[in-house]
C-alpha atoms as one frame of an Amber mdcrd trajectory, in Angstrom:
protein
   5.371 -47.422 -14.553   8.022 -46.205 -12.514   7.383 -48.048  -9.493   7.973
 -51.488 -11.001  11.829 -50.434  -9.990  11.232 -51.389  -6.148   8.321 -53.870
  -7.373   8.386 -55.699 -10.105  10.944 -59.066 -10.711  13.516 -61.439  -8.362
  15.864 -58.890  -8.614  12.848 -56.293  -6.568  12.732 -59.147  -4.206  14.817
 -57.248  -0.869  12.686 -54.021  -1.896   8.785 -55.751  -2.196   9.647 -57.732
   1.229  10.034 -54.501   3.196   6.611 -52.925   1.540   5.782 -55.874   3.574
   7.412 -55.157   6.092   4.819 -52.107   6.468   1.457 -53.736   6.448   1.113
 -53.757   2.030   0.420 -56.505   0.701   0.928 -57.968  -3.044  -2.345 -56.197
  -4.157  -1.070 -53.151  -3.426   2.198 -52.974  -4.542   0.448 -54.104  -8.422
  -1.015 -50.785  -8.308   0.066 -47.323  -9.126   1.847 -46.027  -6.071   1.591
 -42.772  -5.091   3.541 -40.256  -2.912   0.909 -37.744  -0.714   3.548 -35.386
   0.417   2.434 -33.689   3.428   3.439 -30.713   6.149   0.825 -31.604   8.783
   2.634 -29.965  11.778   1.752 -28.708  14.816   3.879 -25.920  14.479   2.105
 -23.653  12.014  -1.998 -22.327  11.555  -2.391 -23.290   8.178  -1.103 -26.346
   8.434  -2.761 -28.322  11.679  -5.714 -29.435   9.745  -3.678 -31.019   6.905
  -3.841 -34.391   8.611  -7.300 -34.673   7.764  -7.029 -33.514   4.424  -4.534
 -36.009   3.691  -6.693 -38.541   4.643  -9.076 -37.714   2.538  -6.872 -37.644
  -0.261  -5.296 -41.189   0.420  -8.849 -41.855   0.066  -9.332 -40.356  -3.483
  -6.375 -42.386  -4.541  -7.597 -46.110  -2.661 -10.522 -45.522  -4.565  -9.566
 -44.454  -7.515  -7.301 -47.316  -8.123  -4.158 -46.834  -6.507  -1.674 -47.250
  -3.216  -1.209 -43.736  -1.525   1.685 -43.075   0.872   2.172 -40.173   3.322
   5.627 -38.543   3.412   6.771 -35.015   4.937   7.488 -32.673   4.388   9.026
 -29.197   6.747   7.306 -26.164   7.290   8.168 -22.810   8.336   5.688 -20.877
  10.065   6.186 -17.271   8.208   4.439 -15.325  11.474   6.294 -17.217  13.571
   9.281 -16.422  12.468   8.109 -13.135  11.682  11.229  -9.822  13.351  13.556
 -12.862  14.516  16.528 -14.865  12.760  14.008 -16.980  12.301  12.624 -14.881
   9.040  16.355 -15.892   7.477  15.176 -19.614   7.128  11.362 -18.967   5.776
  13.237 -18.611   1.769  16.272 -20.276   2.387  13.289 -23.388   3.306  12.147
 -23.655   0.332  15.076 -24.774  -1.868  14.715 -27.744   0.973  10.998 -28.640
   0.029  11.739 -28.567  -2.856  14.867 -30.891  -2.864  13.348 -33.230   0.031
  10.514 -33.649  -1.836  12.320 -34.727  -5.293  14.622 -36.792  -3.205  11.637
 -38.612  -1.754   9.785 -39.434  -4.849  12.952 -40.500  -7.068  14.590 -42.372
  -4.067  10.963 -44.275  -4.112   9.840 -44.240  -7.792   6.698 -43.554  -7.092
   4.083 -42.791  -9.718   2.521 -39.602  -9.159   2.145 -37.174  -6.286  -0.609
 -35.266  -4.576   1.410 -32.575  -2.671  -0.899 -31.219   0.618   0.721 -28.166
   0.856  -0.629 -25.016   2.184   1.578 -21.679   4.172   4.869 -19.457   1.596
   7.074 -20.958   0.535   5.829 -25.034   0.811   3.397 -24.296  -2.181   6.229
 -23.006  -4.145   8.828 -26.070  -2.897   6.816 -28.275  -3.849   5.770 -27.230
  -7.452   9.585 -27.003  -7.292   9.915 -29.835  -7.184   6.803 -31.816  -9.659
   7.846 -29.668 -12.063  11.574 -30.792 -12.136  10.604 -34.189 -11.764   8.004
 -34.106 -14.436   6.084 -36.548 -13.149   2.263 -36.340 -12.327   1.215 -34.644
  -9.734  -1.546 -32.652  -8.161  -1.585 -29.669  -5.799  -4.029 -29.978  -3.249
  -3.236 -26.747  -0.641  -5.403 -26.812   2.841  -7.247 -23.805   2.251  -7.458
 -20.151   3.796  -8.123 -19.288   7.519 -11.780 -17.585   8.287 -10.996 -13.827
   9.121 -11.467 -12.756  12.532 -13.439  -9.550  14.109 -11.700  -7.002  15.984
 -13.113  -3.865  16.796 -16.362  -4.316  14.826 -14.701  -5.241  11.227 -13.379
  -8.201   9.286  -9.860  -8.605  10.441  -6.862 -10.485   9.159  -3.078 -11.059
  10.770  -1.941  -7.801   8.804  -4.105  -5.940  11.273  -2.533  -7.748  14.457
   0.731  -6.152  13.608  -0.494  -2.509  12.534  -2.296  -2.884  15.918   1.625
  -3.025  17.103   2.290   0.171  15.696  -0.690   2.049  16.650  -0.087   0.774
  20.230   4.025   2.040  20.196   2.672   5.541  19.039   0.393   4.869  21.619
  -2.896   5.294  19.573  -4.617   1.915  21.398  -3.552   0.783  25.106  -2.703
  -2.605  25.635  -6.287  -4.656  26.246  -7.190  -3.036  22.465  -3.437  -4.577
  21.535  -4.446  -8.189  23.351  -8.129  -7.981  22.130  -6.418  -8.151  18.885
  -3.811 -10.984  19.115  -6.752 -12.771  20.542  -9.178 -12.572  18.005  -7.080
 -11.913  15.051  -6.492 -15.168  13.914  -9.844 -17.411  14.175  -8.961 -20.851
  12.673  -6.887 -22.736  10.909  -5.790 -22.115   7.534  -2.943 -19.969   5.433
  -3.923 -16.420   7.027  -7.490 -14.896   5.747  -5.742 -11.965   2.964  -3.926
 -12.399   0.126  -0.869 -13.177   1.315   2.119 -15.423   0.209   0.959 -18.237
   0.820  -3.655 -18.108  -0.281  -1.258 -15.848  -3.817   0.366 -18.594  -4.385
  -2.878 -21.339  -3.348  -4.815 -19.717  -6.320  -2.355 -19.713  -8.862  -2.081
 -23.097  -8.299  -5.507 -23.464  -9.737  -4.776 -21.081 -12.322  -1.730 -22.120
 -14.231  -3.662 -26.045 -13.852  -1.568 -27.911 -11.183  -4.756 -27.628  -8.796
  -7.681 -28.615  -9.009 -11.056 -25.704  -9.187 -11.532 -23.873  -5.683  -7.958
 -25.565  -3.810  -7.236 -21.115  -3.653  -9.928 -20.142  -2.156 -12.063 -22.325
  -0.490 -12.161 -22.493   3.131  -9.803 -24.338   5.160 -12.838 -25.384   7.959
 -15.254 -26.109   5.410 -16.384 -29.182   4.342 -15.639 -28.740   0.788 -12.452
 -28.674   1.058 -12.140 -32.642   2.583 -14.094 -33.533  -0.883 -11.563 -31.668
  -2.772  -8.664 -33.415  -0.682 -10.389 -36.567  -1.723 -11.291 -35.554  -5.857
  -7.344 -34.550  -5.443  -6.554 -38.316  -5.001  -9.352 -39.088  -8.158  -7.313
 -36.384 -10.250  -4.121 -37.980  -9.835  -4.346 -41.366 -10.947  -6.246 -40.024
 -13.781  -3.319 -38.338 -15.073  -0.463 -41.425 -14.634  -3.789 -43.299 -16.172
  -3.335 -40.452 -19.366   0.649 -39.974 -19.042  -0.215 -36.288 -17.633   3.046
 -34.339 -16.296   3.867 -31.882 -14.584   5.624 -30.033 -17.533   2.258 -30.918
 -19.822   0.767 -28.323 -17.300   3.265 -26.225 -16.478   4.612 -24.131 -19.573
   5.606 -21.259 -21.009   1.451 -20.252 -21.927   0.230 -21.388 -18.216   3.033
 -19.287 -16.651   1.354 -16.306 -18.614  -2.396 -17.189 -17.063  -0.771 -17.439
 -13.827   0.626 -13.935 -14.351  -2.714 -12.445 -15.222  -4.600 -13.852 -12.756
  -1.796 -12.411 -10.347  -1.894  -9.225 -12.159  -5.541  -9.649 -11.403  -6.090
 -10.222  -7.987  -3.502  -8.426  -6.445  -1.411 -11.609  -5.270   2.122 -10.748
  -3.014   5.129  -9.359  -4.490   6.501 -13.049  -3.251   4.818 -14.356  -6.241
   7.292 -12.459  -8.331  10.237 -15.373  -6.641   8.333 -17.748  -6.370   7.136
 -17.679 -10.448  10.234 -16.897 -11.168  11.417 -20.574  -9.683   8.992 -22.395
 -10.308   9.287 -21.363 -14.512  13.488 -22.345 -14.345  12.200 -25.300 -12.691
   9.847 -25.927 -15.760  12.984 -23.916 -18.533  10.429 -21.272 -19.271  12.487
 -18.544 -19.669  10.673 -15.668 -17.047  12.003 -11.972 -16.751  10.774  -9.052
 -14.475  10.250  -7.535 -17.970   7.173 -10.081 -19.123   5.708  -8.989 -15.387
   5.312  -5.636 -16.662   3.498  -6.331 -20.123   1.069  -7.998 -18.447   0.536
  -5.715 -16.021   0.361  -3.597 -18.784  -3.247  -5.439 -20.086  -4.339  -6.809
 -17.774  -6.727  -4.761 -15.036  -6.641  -5.004 -10.942 -10.125  -6.723 -10.063
  -9.128  -7.080  -6.821  -8.481  -5.771  -3.284  -7.928  -8.022  -0.742  -6.132
  -7.519   3.004  -4.282  -6.128   3.487  -5.802  -4.195  -0.195  -9.122  -3.502
   1.091 -11.499  -5.040   3.430 -12.493  -8.170   2.018 -11.370 -11.590   3.109
 -10.404 -14.900   0.875 -13.786 -16.205   2.315 -15.239 -13.322   0.412 -13.499
 -14.107  -2.748 -14.806 -17.538  -1.745 -18.393 -16.671  -2.088 -18.189 -15.001
  -4.785 -17.065 -17.657  -7.034 -13.538 -17.760  -7.176 -10.346 -17.885  -9.136
 -12.933 -19.425 -11.812 -15.122 -16.058 -10.962 -11.311 -14.516 -11.828 -10.744
 -16.141 -14.845 -13.641 -15.137 -16.422 -14.035 -12.506 -16.200 -10.613 -12.080
 -17.719 -11.731 -14.020 -20.464 -14.410 -11.780 -21.209 -11.391  -9.501 -22.804
  -9.716 -12.197 -24.285  -6.708 -11.943 -21.604  -6.509 -15.737 -21.078  -5.246
 -18.833 -22.851  -8.654 -20.954 -22.800  -6.728 -23.768 -23.748  -4.413 -24.623
 -21.718  -4.376 -28.340 -20.566  -4.500 -28.323 -15.948  -5.274 -31.019 -14.067
  -8.870 -31.279 -14.531  -7.974 -33.544 -17.892  -9.909 -30.452 -19.222  -9.154
 -27.472 -20.605  -9.087 -24.048 -18.971 -11.747 -22.864 -20.892 -13.655 -25.816
 -19.790 -12.685 -25.544 -16.718 -15.079 -21.710 -16.293 -17.587 -22.775 -18.860
 -20.488 -21.122 -16.376 -18.632 -19.537 -14.074 -19.856 -15.657 -12.344 -19.322
 -13.391 -10.693 -21.459 -13.240  -7.481 -20.220 -10.510  -5.836 -18.758  -7.165
  -7.284 -17.236  -6.015  -4.280 -14.851  -8.735  -3.716 -14.524  -8.744  -7.388
 -14.845  -6.203  -9.537 -16.539  -6.236 -13.247 -13.474  -5.746 -16.286 -15.088
  -3.085 -17.292 -15.196  -2.078 -14.132 -11.517  -2.601 -12.259  -9.898  -0.985
  -9.953  -7.737   0.122 -12.051  -6.810  -0.230 -15.821  -3.298  -2.120 -14.912
  -2.328  -4.979 -12.499  -1.787  -5.048  -9.121   2.086  -5.732  -9.555   4.539
  -3.503 -11.003   8.702  -3.529 -11.189  10.728  -1.013 -10.541  13.707  -0.370
 -12.492  16.571   2.796 -12.292  19.962   3.590 -11.206  18.759   2.554  -7.422
  18.022  -0.944  -9.379  19.524  -1.590 -12.148  17.917  -5.060 -12.301  14.637
  -4.989 -11.153  12.043  -4.163  -7.884   8.597  -4.929  -7.368   6.228  -2.836
  -5.440   2.317  -4.842  -5.045   0.711  -1.370  -6.720  -2.367  -2.492  -5.615
  -1.811  -2.472  -1.980  -0.246   1.707  -2.782  -1.836   4.923  -1.951  -2.763
   7.009  -4.296  -0.908   9.938  -2.855   2.319   7.447  -2.309   2.444   6.288
  -6.590   5.134   9.369  -6.793   7.325  10.103  -4.211  10.595  11.649  -3.496
  12.534  12.090  -0.133  15.622  11.976   2.257  16.950   8.279   2.464  16.985
   7.156   6.028  19.275   4.353   6.070  19.609   1.371   7.506  21.975  -1.896
   7.130  19.240  -4.589   8.932  14.966  -4.358   9.761  16.593  -4.587  13.065
  17.919  -1.153  13.322  14.736   0.150  11.085  12.274  -1.136  13.085  13.944
   0.336  16.354  14.151   4.021  14.197  10.514   3.839  13.181   9.108   2.166
  16.968  10.918   5.287  18.764   9.504   8.029  15.895  13.031   8.848  13.856
  11.075   8.159  11.338   8.958  11.608   9.857   6.611  12.530   7.086   7.961
  12.075   3.836  11.143   9.616   4.600  11.350   7.220   2.621  13.878   4.345
   4.593  16.086   2.258   3.221  16.784  -0.930   4.320  19.382  -3.341   2.734
  21.608  -5.866   3.402  19.110  -8.405   3.956  18.774  -9.789   0.184  18.853
 -13.800  -0.295  22.771 -13.869   0.135  23.445 -10.093   2.433  20.213 -11.055
   4.987  20.944 -14.207   4.258  17.308 -15.298   3.408  16.473 -12.269   2.535
  13.207 -11.444   5.469  10.331 -10.389   5.046   9.899  -7.380   7.148   6.058
  -6.979   8.246   7.483  -5.915  11.155   8.316  -2.345   9.936   4.786  -1.459
   6.540   2.962  -2.524   9.317   4.061   0.241  12.012   4.143   2.605   9.421
   0.679   1.045   8.541  -0.229   1.170  12.484   0.987   4.688  13.058  -1.061
   5.928   9.712   2.877   7.103   8.350   1.824   4.089   5.290   0.956   7.122
   3.010   3.950   9.356   3.734   6.386   7.519   4.026   7.928   4.804   1.588
  10.795   2.087   1.945  13.070   0.224   0.448  15.048  -3.236   0.672  16.519
  -5.832  -1.339  14.788  -7.918   1.227  11.512  -8.177   0.850   8.255  -7.466
   1.938   5.035  -9.760   3.176   1.602  -9.818   0.635   0.708  -9.321   4.137
   2.253  -4.950   4.034   0.176  -2.061   2.946   1.819   1.162   2.012   4.869
   1.936  -0.783   6.957  -0.293   0.108   9.220  -1.479  -2.599  11.435  -4.810
  -2.207  14.046  -7.380  -4.419  16.054  -4.779  -4.943  18.770  -6.321  -7.572
  21.373  -6.524  -7.162  20.900  -6.597  -3.394  24.202  -4.110  -1.624  25.857
  -7.582  -0.362  26.557  -8.386  -3.981  27.734  -5.126  -4.538  24.469  -3.048
  -5.131  23.673   0.345  -5.586  21.523   0.187  -2.621  24.603   0.234  -0.730
  25.298   2.981  -2.143  23.546   5.422  -0.847  23.538   7.469   2.051  21.854
   8.961   4.499  19.742  12.332   3.265  19.969  11.489  -0.485  16.522  11.952
  -2.368  14.789   9.024  -3.160  12.633   9.543  -6.332  10.113   6.964  -6.856
   7.455   6.723  -9.814   5.684   3.831  -9.977   3.591   4.745 -13.008   6.661
   4.971 -14.468   7.727   2.380 -13.740  11.432   4.174 -12.584  13.167   5.024
  -9.100  16.448   6.595  -8.600  18.666   8.333  -6.707  18.478  11.692  -7.376
  23.315  10.889  -7.103  25.635  11.736  -9.827  26.955   9.274 -11.603  30.175
  10.321 -11.241  29.083  10.926  -7.236  28.377   7.323  -7.457  31.588   6.185
  -8.649  33.013   8.202  -5.661  31.376   5.691  -3.631  31.729   2.847  -5.419
  35.458   3.200  -5.164  35.579   3.605  -1.078  32.678   0.542  -0.415  34.081
  -1.898   2.160  31.127  -4.948   2.089  30.577  -6.244   5.557  31.334  -9.323
   6.675  28.198 -12.074   6.183  26.268 -12.332   9.077  26.024 -15.750   8.931
  29.622 -17.824   8.494  28.306 -21.286  10.034  25.262 -23.881   8.905  22.449
 -24.155   6.601  22.109 -20.361   5.770  26.199 -20.316   5.034  25.583 -22.754
   2.731  22.892 -20.852   1.032  24.221 -17.554   0.482  26.590 -19.308  -1.236
  25.235 -20.886  -3.085  21.461 -18.069  -4.028  21.061 -16.716  -7.155  19.694
 -13.255  -6.719  15.744 -12.541  -6.874  15.342 -11.386 -10.265  16.734 -15.031
 -11.064  13.937 -16.211  -8.298  16.505 -16.466  -5.625  17.227 -20.072  -6.419
  20.164 -22.104  -5.765  22.781 -21.235  -8.304
């Protein structure tokens, strides 16, 4: 065992003495040592319950013959960080989480790890570390929040951001805004729609690195604690059998995850994170594969913000196993992939079925014959960009309109709030990419303001930054190359006609190549937004979004 490096032999007596200082016994050190990497904190609603889940995982490890050690991980709450400089740190934190998880596991020579994240960047950061180290690992997430109630409807965080737009447009008063504020997030857990956190927790289950139920069991249910104990037992079986993260996450299982992604209608951020995880696993994954899989995978779910259902509805319908069972009916999954249960995908979903056709459409009656995400290419995005197709109104799948150009999210949101954006416009927000932002801010405020103002069916947005999984409408992000790296999005001028054709995967500015060449000859890149600290280092080292915004 790897832990022999810190527990066995006379040469390691000094190391053992420090374990004894912690209160562990000789018998404890004769067992496999398991890291329980917990992102518990008091600042993230999705993480406030992780201390209880951590205790449950530790109980499961001890009962199965291991010795658990809780080690910490950081986590940014994207909702609290939204709309200000804090959001520049969110995506960058993924790399810190991966590096610090690797540091803690390797420095202390743990035999395996149970990873306890819940929210947006924490999930992929931990998975990236596990695959990089290729150790036995199980993800046990904190679970989704319950849906709230507002104005007689089930709601979640996306409705809250849209309420701000409605308030700014004079459609609701301050009293209604406060009513939504008080009621849209009623419990701990990851926000209740198919936003990035829940998308990644579901995809951990789909890719096989988490037990069944990981993506959908609500945070406040006792079954979440039972899942924790089962995850503790599962890691001990993996250590015993020598099953490691790369045995589970490989080219075949990544394709399974992409297929489930398309069926579920996950966040556009899953493109970044699956690219980054695949990179760590040594899997060659590019944007064209997303379109290939989308073309043959029906979209079965319209959870918020795409529709009225929320994560508890998906759980009651049978969860990810029920979605996989629908996909298996048309041979869209590799059922022989191994998972952390020690069983194959096919064995895991045996007997699973769809209990609610309003939450999961049958495979023969999907929302659409193609998947929830679409990668677009064109002279604005030669290296691609992404849209959550399942959250786009049918009338906006194709759109041509004048560019309204802004060099930051802050300038764009000011114009939107002041009523300067009108039906037909295409809002262009640039210098918000991984390097130019830096940090590739999520722009939930602009998309939600437009939705709240009832403009989401007439106005498109494109950016080299990102959109939250809570965004809906023709919100097209990850434009590559980004403006700061010399991408053509930096050459667009106010009033240029932008042509968007989502069904045909294209996005273009209707300007001649000669004109773009002239503009490029006189283009001057602006000074970096951040010139010191961690973000300045990140900006110098980060790769493009088409490669997952990983550190070079």
